[in-house]
Tab-separated table of C-alpha atoms and ligand atoms in Angstrom:
chain	number	residue	atom	x	y	z
Y	1	MET	CA	22.494	-42.106	-13.906
Y	2	SER	CA	20.972	-39.761	-11.279
Y	3	ARG	CA	18.009	-40.945	-9.175
Y	4	LEU	CA	14.820	-39.248	-10.095
Y	5	ILE	CA	12.732	-37.814	-7.227
Y	6	ALA	CA	9.182	-37.057	-8.472
Y	7	VAL	CA	6.976	-35.014	-6.250
Y	8	SER	CA	3.319	-34.472	-6.800
Y	9	ASN	CA	0.332	-33.716	-4.673
Y	10	ARG	CA	-0.921	-37.319	-4.952
Y	11	VAL	CA	1.301	-40.321	-5.604
Y	12	ALA	CA	-0.249	-42.763	-8.236
Y	13	ASP	CA	-0.744	-46.222	-6.923
Y	14	SER	CA	0.644	-48.624	-9.471
Y	15	SER	CA	0.031	-51.744	-7.299
Y	16	ASN	CA	-3.478	-52.510	-8.577
Y	17	GLY	CA	-2.344	-52.541	-12.244
Y	18	LYS	CA	-4.785	-49.745	-13.104
Y	19	THR	CA	-2.184	-47.082	-13.554
Y	20	ALA	CA	-4.240	-43.991	-14.247
Y	21	GLY	CA	-3.604	-41.103	-16.624
Y	22	GLY	CA	-0.794	-40.242	-19.032
Y	23	LEU	CA	1.199	-38.498	-16.326
Y	24	ALA	CA	1.458	-41.567	-14.159
Y	25	VAL	CA	2.422	-43.677	-17.143
Y	26	GLY	CA	5.170	-41.347	-18.196
Y	27	LEU	CA	6.555	-40.702	-14.703
Y	28	LEU	CA	6.573	-44.293	-13.794
Y	29	ALA	CA	8.492	-45.264	-16.921
Y	30	ALA	CA	11.129	-42.628	-16.133
Y	31	LEU	CA	11.295	-43.710	-12.444
Y	32	ARG	CA	11.664	-47.370	-13.403
Y	33	LYS	CA	14.483	-46.500	-15.831
Y	34	GLN	CA	16.441	-44.242	-13.590
Y	35	GLY	CA	15.426	-45.601	-10.181
Y	36	GLY	CA	14.085	-43.158	-7.653
Y	37	VAL	CA	11.380	-42.062	-5.362
Y	38	TRP	CA	7.773	-40.766	-5.956
Y	39	PHE	CA	6.896	-38.580	-2.997
Y	40	GLY	CA	3.592	-36.955	-2.140
Y	41	TRP	CA	0.343	-37.063	-0.112
Y	42	GLY	CA	-0.920	-40.643	0.459
Y	43	GLY	CA	-4.623	-39.673	0.569
Y	44	ARG	CA	-5.085	-39.699	4.372
Y	45	THR	CA	-5.516	-36.794	6.668
Y	46	CYS	CA	-4.328	-36.699	10.311
Y	47	HIS	CA	-4.484	-34.282	13.302
Y	48	GLY	CA	-1.331	-32.181	13.885
Y	49	GLU	CA	2.164	-32.866	12.582
Y	50	PRO	CA	2.296	-36.065	10.520
Y	51	THR	CA	4.626	-38.874	11.075
Y	52	ASP	CA	7.559	-39.626	8.762
Y	53	PRO	CA	6.757	-40.803	5.224
Y	54	THR	CA	5.553	-44.387	4.792
Y	55	VAL	CA	8.036	-45.754	2.164
Y	56	ILE	CA	7.085	-48.857	-0.058
Y	57	ARG	CA	9.710	-50.074	-2.405
Y	58	ARG	CA	8.716	-51.923	-5.692
Y	59	GLY	CA	11.791	-52.691	-7.813
Y	60	LYS	CA	13.933	-49.594	-8.489
Y	61	VAL	CA	11.126	-47.234	-7.326
Y	62	SER	CA	10.240	-46.175	-3.811
Y	63	TYR	CA	6.761	-44.665	-3.085
Y	64	ALA	CA	7.026	-42.275	-0.126
Y	65	THR	CA	3.747	-40.923	1.123
Y	66	ILE	CA	2.817	-38.569	4.005
Y	67	ASP	CA	-0.484	-37.677	5.777
Y	68	ILE	CA	-1.535	-34.026	6.135
Y	69	ASP	CA	-3.372	-32.456	8.913
Y	70	GLU	CA	-7.077	-32.286	8.122
Y	71	VAL	CA	-7.605	-28.475	8.540
Y	72	GLU	CA	-4.319	-27.681	6.690
Y	73	PHE	CA	-5.334	-30.007	3.860
Y	74	GLU	CA	-8.709	-28.321	3.510
Y	75	ASN	CA	-7.131	-24.897	3.235
Y	76	TYR	CA	-4.138	-25.919	1.065
Y	77	TYR	CA	-6.025	-28.315	-1.310
Y	78	ASN	CA	-9.663	-27.163	-1.519
Y	79	GLY	CA	-8.999	-23.649	-0.522
Y	80	TYR	CA	-5.753	-22.355	-2.188
Y	81	SER	CA	-4.960	-24.937	-4.829
Y	82	ASN	CA	-8.484	-25.695	-6.171
Y	83	GLY	CA	-10.381	-22.612	-4.958
Y	84	CYS	CA	-7.742	-19.929	-6.046
Y	85	LEU	CA	-5.055	-21.324	-8.286
Y	86	TRP	CA	-7.203	-23.660	-10.440
Y	87	PRO	CA	-9.846	-21.142	-11.524
Y	88	LEU	CA	-7.195	-18.433	-11.938
Y	89	CYS	CA	-5.017	-20.569	-14.259
Y	90	HIS	CA	-8.206	-21.366	-16.292
Y	91	TYR	CA	-9.240	-17.780	-16.575
Y	92	MET	CA	-12.554	-18.526	-14.635
Y	93	LEU	CA	-12.546	-15.778	-12.076
Y	94	ASN	CA	-16.218	-16.289	-11.124
Y	95	PHE	CA	-15.075	-19.404	-9.364
Y	96	PHE	CA	-12.205	-17.747	-7.623
Y	97	HIS	CA	-12.453	-17.586	-3.799
Y	98	TYR	CA	-9.581	-16.220	-1.765
Y	99	GLU	CA	-9.014	-16.222	1.954
Y	100	ARG	CA	-5.684	-15.461	3.619
Y	101	CYS	CA	-5.718	-18.611	5.738
Y	102	PHE	CA	-5.671	-20.515	2.394
Y	103	GLY	CA	-2.432	-18.901	1.263
Y	104	ARG	CA	-0.733	-19.501	4.636
Y	105	ALA	CA	-1.701	-23.202	4.674
Y	106	TYR	CA	-0.489	-23.610	1.033
Y	107	VAL	CA	3.068	-22.396	2.087
Y	108	ARG	CA	3.072	-24.404	5.271
Y	109	VAL	CA	2.061	-27.655	3.419
Y	110	ASN	CA	4.853	-27.022	0.924
Y	111	ALA	CA	7.268	-26.558	3.811
Y	112	LEU	CA	6.080	-29.848	5.213
Y	113	PHE	CA	6.598	-31.576	1.962
Y	114	ALA	CA	10.195	-30.124	1.937
Y	115	ARG	CA	10.759	-31.192	5.547
Y	116	LYS	CA	9.598	-34.737	4.993
Y	117	LEU	CA	11.409	-35.107	1.649
Y	118	ARG	CA	14.797	-33.683	2.738
Y	119	PRO	CA	16.065	-36.720	4.653
Y	120	LEU	CA	15.281	-38.998	1.686
Y	121	LEU	CA	17.483	-36.959	-0.760
Y	122	GLN	CA	20.912	-37.943	-1.939
Y	123	VAL	CA	23.551	-35.728	-3.425
Y	124	ASP	CA	23.144	-36.881	-7.055
Y	125	ASP	CA	19.369	-36.838	-7.200
Y	126	VAL	CA	17.421	-34.619	-9.535
Y	127	ILE	CA	14.052	-33.498	-8.239
Y	128	TRP	CA	10.895	-32.984	-10.457
Y	129	ALA	CA	7.925	-31.249	-8.865
Y	130	HIS	CA	4.504	-31.333	-10.542
Y	131	ASP	CA	1.750	-28.931	-10.816
Y	132	TYR	CA	0.149	-25.859	-9.196
Y	133	HIS	CA	-0.055	-27.339	-5.681
Y	134	LEU	CA	3.756	-27.275	-5.361
Y	135	ILE	CA	4.858	-23.808	-6.573
Y	136	PRO	CA	6.684	-22.955	-3.357
Y	137	LEU	CA	8.398	-26.363	-2.880
Y	138	ALA	CA	11.781	-25.409	-4.464
Y	139	GLY	CA	12.006	-22.318	-2.333
Y	140	GLU	CA	11.393	-24.457	0.781
Y	141	LEU	CA	13.948	-27.013	-0.258
Y	142	ARG	CA	16.525	-24.270	-0.972
Y	143	LYS	CA	15.859	-22.905	2.593
Y	144	ALA	CA	16.777	-26.406	3.812
Y	145	GLU	CA	20.056	-26.126	1.805
Y	146	VAL	CA	19.146	-28.504	-0.910
Y	147	GLU	CA	21.234	-27.618	-3.901
Y	148	ASN	CA	20.206	-30.490	-6.278
Y	149	PRO	CA	18.755	-29.475	-9.563
Y	150	ILE	CA	14.984	-28.933	-9.100
Y	151	GLY	CA	12.508	-28.851	-12.020
Y	152	PHE	CA	8.822	-27.905	-12.071
Y	153	PHE	CA	6.151	-28.805	-14.631
Y	154	LEU	CA	2.803	-26.921	-14.652
Y	155	HIS	CA	0.029	-29.146	-16.172
Y	156	VAL	CA	-2.462	-26.287	-16.283
Y	157	PRO	CA	-2.288	-23.036	-18.242
Y	158	PHE	CA	-0.245	-20.158	-16.865
Y	159	PRO	CA	-2.418	-17.048	-16.784
Y	160	ASN	CA	-1.557	-13.759	-18.298
Y	161	ILE	CA	-0.357	-11.239	-15.680
Y	162	ASP	CA	-3.631	-9.246	-15.974
Y	163	VAL	CA	-5.510	-12.262	-14.587
Y	164	LEU	CA	-2.750	-13.394	-12.272
Y	165	ARG	CA	-2.837	-9.976	-10.611
Y	166	THR	CA	-6.224	-10.951	-9.196
Y	167	LEU	CA	-4.473	-13.071	-6.638
Y	168	PRO	CA	-3.222	-11.352	-3.573
Y	169	GLY	CA	0.409	-12.511	-3.278
Y	170	HIS	CA	0.786	-13.089	-6.947
Y	171	ARG	CA	4.295	-11.604	-6.850
Y	172	LEU	CA	5.390	-14.378	-4.423
Y	173	ILE	CA	4.005	-16.983	-6.877
Y	174	LEU	CA	6.176	-15.628	-9.614
Y	175	GLU	CA	9.173	-15.273	-7.323
Y	176	MET	CA	8.726	-18.934	-5.938
Y	177	LEU	CA	8.738	-20.177	-9.568
Y	178	THR	CA	12.167	-18.661	-10.129
Y	179	ARG	CA	13.588	-20.926	-7.340
Y	180	TYR	CA	13.294	-23.854	-9.738
Y	181	ASP	CA	16.206	-24.541	-12.252
Y	182	VAL	CA	13.792	-25.684	-15.087
Y	183	ILE	CA	10.221	-24.412	-15.297
Y	184	GLY	CA	8.195	-26.308	-17.872
Y	185	PHE	CA	4.908	-25.319	-19.322
Y	186	GLN	CA	2.452	-27.064	-21.762
Y	187	THR	CA	2.587	-24.441	-24.545
Y	188	THR	CA	4.594	-21.499	-25.810
Y	189	SER	CA	1.812	-19.205	-24.956
Y	190	ASP	CA	2.125	-20.245	-21.314
Y	191	VAL	CA	5.919	-19.533	-21.386
Y	192	ARG	CA	5.115	-16.032	-22.831
Y	193	SER	CA	2.638	-15.328	-20.032
Y	194	PHE	CA	5.146	-16.312	-17.352
Y	195	ILE	CA	7.967	-14.290	-18.804
Y	196	GLU	CA	5.703	-11.315	-19.360
Y	197	GLY	CA	4.503	-11.669	-15.795
Y	198	LEU	CA	8.037	-11.558	-14.416
Y	199	SER	CA	8.770	-8.587	-16.653
Y	200	ARG	CA	5.702	-6.588	-15.626
Y	201	VAL	CA	6.276	-6.986	-11.839
Y	202	GLY	CA	9.978	-5.951	-12.413
Y	203	PHE	CA	11.535	-9.256	-11.567
Y	204	LEU	CA	12.981	-10.091	-15.041
Y	205	GLU	CA	16.687	-9.085	-15.046
Y	206	SER	CA	17.845	-10.547	-18.444
Y	207	ARG	CA	17.283	-13.072	-21.203
Y	208	LEU	CA	20.395	-15.278	-21.330
Y	209	GLY	CA	19.487	-17.329	-24.286
Y	210	HIS	CA	16.410	-18.803	-26.224
Y	211	ASP	CA	14.959	-20.316	-23.080
Y	212	ARG	CA	17.417	-19.144	-20.394
Y	213	PHE	CA	16.444	-16.271	-18.131
Y	214	ARG	CA	17.601	-14.373	-15.042
Y	215	ALA	CA	15.174	-13.137	-12.489
Y	216	CYS	CA	15.029	-12.589	-8.762
Y	217	GLY	CA	18.836	-13.124	-8.657
Y	218	ARG	CA	18.569	-16.677	-10.111
Y	219	GLU	CA	19.199	-18.247	-13.535
Y	220	PHE	CA	16.721	-20.727	-14.912
Y	221	THR	CA	15.303	-22.417	-17.996
Y	222	ALA	CA	11.618	-21.735	-18.906
Y	223	ALA	CA	10.326	-23.568	-21.912
Y	224	ALA	CA	7.341	-25.403	-23.352
Y	225	PHE	CA	7.333	-29.230	-22.878
Y	226	PRO	CA	3.898	-30.316	-24.281
Y	227	ILE	CA	2.954	-33.559	-22.481
Y	228	GLY	CA	2.383	-36.591	-24.794
Y	229	ILE	CA	0.762	-39.969	-24.435
Y	230	ASP	CA	1.885	-43.555	-24.678
Y	231	VAL	CA	0.892	-44.069	-28.369
Y	232	PRO	CA	1.603	-47.753	-28.858
Y	233	GLY	CA	0.003	-48.474	-25.365
Y	234	VAL	CA	-3.237	-46.579	-26.301
Y	235	ILE	CA	-3.388	-48.313	-29.765
Y	236	GLN	CA	-2.924	-51.793	-28.279
Y	237	MET	CA	-5.513	-51.079	-25.480
Y	238	SER	CA	-8.155	-49.776	-27.946
Y	239	GLU	CA	-7.665	-52.733	-30.401
Y	240	ARG	CA	-8.151	-55.198	-27.511
Y	241	ALA	CA	-10.980	-53.359	-25.884
Y	242	VAL	CA	-13.317	-53.274	-28.804
Y	243	GLY	CA	-13.644	-57.066	-28.346
Y	244	SER	CA	-14.491	-56.633	-24.667
Y	245	ALA	CA	-17.926	-57.603	-23.530
Y	246	THR	CA	-18.690	-53.944	-22.153
Y	247	VAL	CA	-17.706	-52.293	-25.407
Y	248	LYS	CA	-19.583	-54.883	-27.451
Y	249	ARG	CA	-22.755	-54.378	-25.398
Y	250	MET	CA	-22.394	-50.668	-25.850
Y	251	ARG	CA	-22.101	-50.917	-29.518
Y	252	ASP	CA	-25.082	-53.426	-29.787
Y	253	GLY	CA	-27.099	-50.753	-27.850
Y	254	LEU	CA	-26.272	-48.057	-30.449
Y	255	VAL	CA	-28.129	-50.083	-33.195
Y	256	SER	CA	-25.801	-48.793	-35.878
Y	257	ARG	CA	-26.189	-45.122	-34.775
Y	258	ASP	CA	-23.162	-42.989	-34.782
Y	259	LEU	CA	-21.551	-42.369	-31.385
Y	260	ILE	CA	-20.259	-38.963	-30.152
Y	261	THR	CA	-18.083	-39.367	-27.096
Y	262	GLY	CA	-16.952	-36.912	-24.395
Y	263	VAL	CA	-14.716	-38.067	-21.495
Y	264	ASP	CA	-13.725	-35.512	-18.902
Y	265	ARG	CA	-13.348	-35.126	-15.102
Y	266	LEU	CA	-16.496	-33.389	-13.962
Y	267	ASP	CA	-14.942	-29.974	-13.834
Y	268	TYR	CA	-16.287	-26.537	-14.775
Y	269	SER	CA	-13.161	-25.840	-16.966
Y	270	LYS	CA	-14.166	-28.669	-19.326
Y	271	GLY	CA	-16.992	-26.746	-20.808
Y	272	LEU	CA	-19.642	-29.541	-20.224
Y	273	PRO	CA	-22.831	-27.371	-20.023
Y	274	GLU	CA	-21.812	-25.541	-23.191
Y	275	ARG	CA	-21.111	-28.946	-24.820
Y	276	PHE	CA	-24.632	-30.202	-23.888
Y	277	ARG	CA	-26.174	-27.028	-25.217
Y	278	ALA	CA	-24.253	-27.386	-28.498
Y	279	PHE	CA	-25.672	-30.884	-28.892
Y	280	GLU	CA	-29.099	-29.542	-28.168
Y	281	GLU	CA	-28.576	-26.875	-30.753
Y	282	LEU	CA	-27.528	-29.562	-33.278
Y	283	LEU	CA	-30.637	-31.511	-32.670
Y	284	ALA	CA	-32.772	-28.465	-33.020
Y	285	SER	CA	-31.142	-26.839	-36.085
Y	286	TYR	CA	-30.345	-30.104	-38.012
Y	287	PRO	CA	-33.415	-32.385	-37.640
Y	288	ASP	CA	-31.814	-35.088	-39.802
Y	289	THR	CA	-29.315	-35.755	-36.928
Y	290	ARG	CA	-32.180	-36.845	-34.670
Y	291	GLY	CA	-32.261	-40.573	-34.222
Y	292	ARG	CA	-29.000	-40.838	-36.074
Y	293	LEU	CA	-26.505	-39.772	-33.461
Y	294	VAL	CA	-26.071	-40.658	-29.729
Y	295	PHE	CA	-23.920	-38.482	-27.494
Y	296	MET	CA	-22.246	-40.248	-24.550
Y	297	GLN	CA	-20.690	-38.084	-21.930
Y	298	ILE	CA	-18.496	-39.855	-19.297
Y	299	ALA	CA	-17.824	-37.567	-16.380
Y	300	PRO	CA	-16.667	-39.034	-13.039
Y	301	PRO	CA	-17.112	-36.520	-10.185
Y	302	THR	CA	-13.914	-34.990	-8.664
Y	303	ARG	CA	-13.131	-32.511	-5.855
Y	304	GLY	CA	-16.508	-33.180	-4.190
Y	305	GLY	CA	-15.369	-30.917	-1.362
Y	306	VAL	CA	-15.585	-27.750	-3.490
Y	307	ARG	CA	-19.042	-26.164	-3.912
Y	308	ALA	CA	-18.670	-25.291	-7.578
Y	309	TYR	CA	-18.186	-28.996	-8.381
Y	310	GLN	CA	-21.407	-29.911	-6.719
Y	311	ASP	CA	-23.206	-27.213	-8.661
Y	312	ILE	CA	-21.996	-28.313	-12.033
Y	313	ARG	CA	-23.019	-31.802	-11.345
Y	314	ALA	CA	-26.522	-30.697	-10.636
Y	315	GLU	CA	-26.517	-28.470	-13.742
Y	316	LEU	CA	-25.481	-31.342	-16.044
Y	317	GLU	CA	-28.152	-33.640	-14.597
Y	318	ARG	CA	-30.811	-30.956	-15.225
Y	319	LEU	CA	-29.507	-30.237	-18.842
Y	320	SER	CA	-29.334	-33.909	-19.863
Y	321	GLY	CA	-32.812	-34.495	-18.458
Y	322	ASN	CA	-34.220	-31.484	-20.350
Y	323	ILE	CA	-32.590	-32.456	-23.669
Y	324	ASN	CA	-33.643	-36.086	-23.442
Y	325	GLY	CA	-37.154	-34.991	-22.394
Y	326	ARG	CA	-37.336	-32.704	-25.405
Y	327	PHE	CA	-35.968	-34.926	-28.123
Y	328	ALA	CA	-36.128	-38.623	-27.102
Y	329	GLU	CA	-38.119	-41.130	-29.070
Y	330	PRO	CA	-39.376	-44.510	-27.797
Y	331	ASP	CA	-36.383	-46.187	-29.450
Y	332	TRP	CA	-33.815	-43.408	-29.119
Y	333	VAL	CA	-32.306	-41.417	-26.196
Y	334	PRO	CA	-30.000	-38.660	-27.461
Y	335	ILE	CA	-27.743	-38.162	-24.359
Y	336	ARG	CA	-26.243	-40.927	-22.231
Y	337	TYR	CA	-24.701	-39.196	-19.278
Y	338	LEU	CA	-22.508	-41.519	-17.084
Y	339	ASN	CA	-21.419	-40.000	-13.823
Y	340	ARG	CA	-18.580	-42.450	-13.125
Y	341	GLY	CA	-15.093	-43.531	-14.058
Y	342	PHE	CA	-14.141	-46.389	-16.251
Y	343	SER	CA	-10.972	-48.439	-16.680
Y	344	ARG	CA	-8.566	-46.979	-19.206
Y	345	SER	CA	-8.875	-49.956	-21.518
Y	346	ILE	CA	-12.689	-49.637	-21.631
Y	347	LEU	CA	-12.275	-45.886	-22.346
Y	348	MET	CA	-9.985	-46.577	-25.223
Y	349	GLY	CA	-12.473	-49.083	-26.626
Y	350	ILE	CA	-15.229	-46.485	-26.363
Y	351	PHE	CA	-12.985	-43.929	-28.220
Y	352	ARG	CA	-12.321	-46.451	-30.972
Y	353	ALA	CA	-16.044	-47.168	-31.376
Y	354	ALA	CA	-16.930	-43.513	-31.613
Y	355	ARG	CA	-17.432	-41.576	-34.763
Y	356	ILE	CA	-16.770	-38.154	-33.224
Y	357	GLY	CA	-14.671	-37.152	-30.162
Y	358	LEU	CA	-15.939	-34.019	-28.600
Y	359	VAL	CA	-13.257	-32.227	-26.465
Y	360	THR	CA	-14.376	-28.664	-25.807
Y	361	PRO	CA	-12.821	-27.340	-22.643
Y	362	LEU	CA	-13.189	-23.648	-21.921
Y	363	ARG	CA	-9.558	-23.697	-21.040
Y	364	ASP	CA	-7.102	-26.650	-20.640
Y	365	GLY	CA	-3.421	-26.906	-20.077
Y	366	MET	CA	-3.121	-29.740	-22.694
Y	367	ASN	CA	-6.014	-32.232	-22.583
Y	368	LEU	CA	-4.871	-35.907	-22.959
Y	369	VAL	CA	-8.350	-37.205	-23.903
Y	370	ALA	CA	-7.910	-35.439	-27.247
Y	371	LYS	CA	-4.626	-37.193	-27.867
Y	372	GLU	CA	-5.939	-40.562	-26.576
Y	373	PHE	CA	-9.033	-40.340	-28.806
Y	374	VAL	CA	-6.856	-39.836	-31.931
Y	375	ALA	CA	-4.511	-42.624	-31.071
Y	376	ALA	CA	-7.409	-45.063	-30.300
Y	377	GLN	CA	-8.877	-44.751	-33.773
Y	378	ASP	CA	-8.908	-47.362	-36.476
Y	379	PRO	CA	-6.615	-45.762	-39.149
Y	380	ASP	CA	-8.679	-47.289	-41.923
Y	381	ASP	CA	-11.976	-45.739	-40.685
Y	382	PRO	CA	-10.988	-43.058	-38.077
Y	383	GLY	CA	-13.424	-40.998	-36.174
Y	384	ALA	CA	-13.172	-37.107	-36.241
Y	385	LEU	CA	-11.881	-35.059	-33.402
Y	386	ILE	CA	-13.634	-31.764	-32.528
Y	387	LEU	CA	-11.208	-29.718	-30.358
Y	388	SER	CA	-11.466	-26.501	-28.457
Y	389	SER	CA	-9.014	-23.753	-29.633
Y	390	LEU	CA	-8.574	-23.003	-25.956
Y	391	ALA	CA	-6.945	-26.465	-25.054
Y	392	GLY	CA	-3.158	-26.633	-25.181
Y	393	ALA	CA	-3.570	-29.658	-27.428
Y	394	ALA	CA	-4.787	-27.406	-30.220
Y	395	GLU	CA	-1.264	-26.021	-30.667
Y	396	GLU	CA	-0.250	-29.449	-31.861
Y	397	LEU	CA	-3.429	-31.098	-33.144
Y	398	ASP	CA	-4.321	-28.364	-35.711
Y	399	ALA	CA	-5.686	-31.131	-38.090
Y	400	ALA	CA	-8.592	-31.522	-35.695
Y	401	VAL	CA	-11.913	-29.621	-36.414
Y	402	ILE	CA	-10.973	-26.614	-34.158
Y	403	VAL	CA	-13.957	-24.793	-32.487
Y	404	ASN	CA	-14.452	-22.005	-29.949
Y	405	PRO	CA	-16.226	-23.756	-27.096
Y	406	TYR	CA	-18.252	-20.721	-26.166
Y	407	ASP	CA	-19.757	-20.550	-29.702
Y	408	ILE	CA	-22.655	-22.987	-29.171
Y	409	GLU	CA	-23.919	-22.642	-32.763
Y	410	GLY	CA	-20.284	-23.006	-34.130
Y	411	VAL	CA	-19.795	-26.266	-32.134
Y	412	ALA	CA	-23.223	-27.596	-33.376
Y	413	GLU	CA	-22.117	-26.862	-36.962
Y	414	ALA	CA	-18.787	-28.570	-36.388
Y	415	ILE	CA	-20.608	-31.659	-35.140
Y	416	GLN	CA	-22.732	-31.686	-38.263
Y	417	ARG	CA	-19.703	-31.323	-40.412
Y	418	ALA	CA	-17.722	-34.062	-38.572
Y	419	ALA	CA	-20.762	-36.368	-38.709
Y	420	ASN	CA	-20.804	-36.100	-42.579
Y	421	MET	CA	-16.980	-35.906	-43.125
Y	422	ARG	CA	-15.910	-38.112	-45.990
Y	423	LEU	CA	-13.568	-41.077	-45.268
Y	424	ALA	CA	-10.646	-39.630	-47.217
Y	425	GLU	CA	-10.681	-36.356	-45.168
Y	426	ARG	CA	-10.945	-38.201	-41.910
Y	427	GLN	CA	-8.022	-40.434	-42.842
Y	428	GLU	CA	-5.951	-37.496	-43.879
Y	429	ARG	CA	-6.597	-35.537	-40.688
Y	430	HIS	CA	-5.924	-38.750	-38.575
Y	431	ARG	CA	-2.640	-39.430	-40.410
Y	432	SER	CA	-1.431	-35.791	-39.739
Y	433	MET	CA	-2.328	-35.922	-36.007
Y	434	MET	CA	-0.772	-39.347	-35.488
Y	435	GLY	CA	2.588	-38.168	-36.938
Y	436	GLN	CA	2.497	-35.332	-34.305
Y	437	LEU	CA	1.526	-37.650	-31.471
Y	438	ARG	CA	4.338	-40.150	-32.305
Y	439	LEU	CA	6.837	-37.378	-32.616
Y	440	ASN	CA	6.037	-36.021	-29.164
Y	441	ASP	CA	4.913	-39.148	-27.117
Y	442	ILE	CA	5.128	-39.458	-23.325
Y	443	GLY	CA	8.729	-40.812	-23.600
Y	444	ALA	CA	9.876	-37.879	-25.622
Y	445	TRP	CA	8.218	-35.490	-22.932
Y	446	THR	CA	10.117	-37.081	-19.862
Y	447	ASP	CA	13.329	-37.293	-21.863
Y	448	ARG	CA	13.231	-33.730	-22.969
Y	449	PHE	CA	12.392	-32.436	-19.430
Y	450	LEU	CA	14.865	-34.535	-17.649
Y	451	GLY	CA	17.478	-33.706	-20.334
Y	452	ALA	CA	17.019	-29.999	-19.582
Y	453	LEU	CA	17.389	-30.748	-15.808
Y	454	GLU	CA	20.440	-32.892	-16.396
Y	455	ALA	CA	21.961	-29.957	-18.442
Y	456	VAL	CA	21.535	-27.704	-15.358
Y	457	ARG	CA	23.407	-30.305	-13.205
Y	458	GLN	CA	26.203	-30.534	-15.665
Y	459	GLN	CA	26.515	-26.846	-15.867
Y	460	GLU	CA	26.571	-26.549	-12.066
Y	461	CYS	CA	29.109	-29.410	-11.722
Y	462	ARG	CA	31.432	-27.563	-14.131
Y	463	GLY	CA	31.017	-24.504	-12.013
Y	464	GLY	CA	31.576	-26.711	-8.923
Y	465	SER	CA	28.489	-25.364	-7.268
Y	466	ILE	CA	26.850	-28.668	-6.274
Y	467	THR	CA	27.490	-29.483	-2.706
Y	468	ASP	CA	26.611	-32.480	-0.691
Y	469	ALA	CA	23.010	-32.069	0.077
B	1	ADQ	P1	-6.903	-33.321	-16.372
B	1	ADQ	O1	-7.599	-31.994	-16.137
B	1	ADQ	O2	-7.317	-34.424	-15.529
B	1	ADQ	O3	-5.296	-33.180	-16.340
B	1	ADQ	P2	-6.704	-34.677	-19.050
B	1	ADQ	O4	-5.516	-34.080	-19.769
B	1	ADQ	O5	-7.851	-34.769	-20.116
B	1	ADQ	O6	-7.307	-33.662	-17.958
B	1	ADQ	O7	-6.305	-36.082	-18.461
B	1	ADQ	C1	-7.303	-36.855	-17.899
B	1	ADQ	C2	-6.846	-38.293	-17.977
B	1	ADQ	O8	-7.773	-39.004	-17.112
B	1	ADQ	C3	-6.791	-38.871	-19.296
B	1	ADQ	O9	-5.709	-39.752	-19.363
B	1	ADQ	C4	-8.169	-39.662	-19.313
B	1	ADQ	O10	-8.122	-40.736	-20.151
B	1	ADQ	C5	-8.414	-40.011	-17.879
B	1	ADQ	N1	-9.885	-40.038	-17.575
B	1	ADQ	C6	-10.783	-38.987	-17.865
B	1	ADQ	N2	-11.956	-39.415	-17.482
B	1	ADQ	C7	-11.896	-40.625	-17.077
B	1	ADQ	C8	-12.895	-41.636	-16.628
B	1	ADQ	N3	-14.179	-41.366	-16.593
B	1	ADQ	N4	-12.459	-42.833	-16.276
B	1	ADQ	C9	-11.096	-43.122	-16.195
B	1	ADQ	N5	-10.174	-42.215	-16.792
B	1	ADQ	C10	-10.549	-41.069	-17.195
B	1	ADQ	C11	-4.378	-32.064	-16.184
B	1	ADQ	C12	-4.637	-30.813	-16.947
B	1	ADQ	C13	-4.567	-31.137	-18.452
B	1	ADQ	C14	-3.274	-31.917	-18.800
B	1	ADQ	C15	-3.063	-33.103	-17.883
B	1	ADQ	C16	-1.714	-33.661	-18.147
B	1	ADQ	O11	-5.769	-30.198	-16.607
B	1	ADQ	O12	-4.629	-29.971	-19.219
B	1	ADQ	O13	-3.389	-32.322	-20.127
B	1	ADQ	O14	-3.098	-32.626	-16.527
B	1	ADQ	O15	-0.719	-32.751	-18.117
């Protein structure tokens, strides 16, 4: 079996037993099965050219991390990746801020990744790069004569060409993607946007099959690989966690009131101010909900170096303060806003204890919280999921209560409906969504993507085009 070389901006640290999100769980399982290397930034900056990667081996997996020059990092990560590509991919152009030096640093840091990764590669390896930080990586590796199969998975949405055109140099982004052998997206709609983009700028040469294309002189696979979760893992964690002291204390504190929960990174794409306003609208329009529901929003800050993230934090503090000030009673506070992270097991326990999961991003590649919320429910008495139609997860979880997150009154109505939903309906919706989650879990996601990459290798082997890298 080929070694897997996973490349992402950050390498997840599995040493403390707190392996983070779904991606880390899935990638680590695949790396442990196949053996391989996880390569990326180690979380430290330096001045000038970094030294060679620090490599730590644990079992069949090596973790190879590099430092990045402080100024380069600022321009590549905060500037281009999170100041240009992130808002663009989420259709939020009011947060888009471009400077030429960002784009240059972005390409240079990708070249640095390629330079530092190159000596670690073996001829039979397959390489899998992750997310919008690393679009030029395959092109840089090809320049260094790496001919191994290289795949790319985009975790965020791929924007329609009319939005993508906002970015100076967007043609290069499209061209760089064609340097990969397999390009994976979360949804079929993202694939359509990518292919339409190639076509509109005149790069698309032909469609070779259902998901095989030729553009910029190269053949590649472009398809939807919706990311899944570790379903048995979440079920087990949630069952155990309801008995934990933290979750018990939280339940006691609710005094038999119903819990609505929201769990998101503190990011403007997650629709948090709109969600807070929808809850306010609910309390204003449906007075019977007052004193009966508690909304707990958990939102740990991220990307503190980007101005927009500081602003949204301040806005949420103001909104939750206003809403609590307007509606709270001596024995009831409507919003509990927790600006911090929790262990995954506690989160799963909170999901299980909740009557409603509120997942209302303004745009999201997939949204794993929606899937985790469903899997964490007690099948005999499941909570209801309210899900944004603009999250990739809505393509699969159509048995959720689907809302448009911009429609504040519509979301308030949906909360009212979910709060009064009969047991039989909740069970039916839950059963349907669990079927989908089990069918496409995290193992199925890695197997499908790596299968597509392996197919490329076999095709190239037959054509004899793999040379010793
Ligand atoms: P994110 O934007 O980070 O991911 P999401 O898919 O919801 O969004 O994943 C977040 C993960 O972090 C979940 O596993 C969640 O449980 C965990 N998490 C969230 N808040 C937490 C907290 N307070 N404490 C601890 N853990 C917390 C990007 C894309 C998504 C896509 C994923 C995976 O933006 O659209 O679904 O990648 O491809």
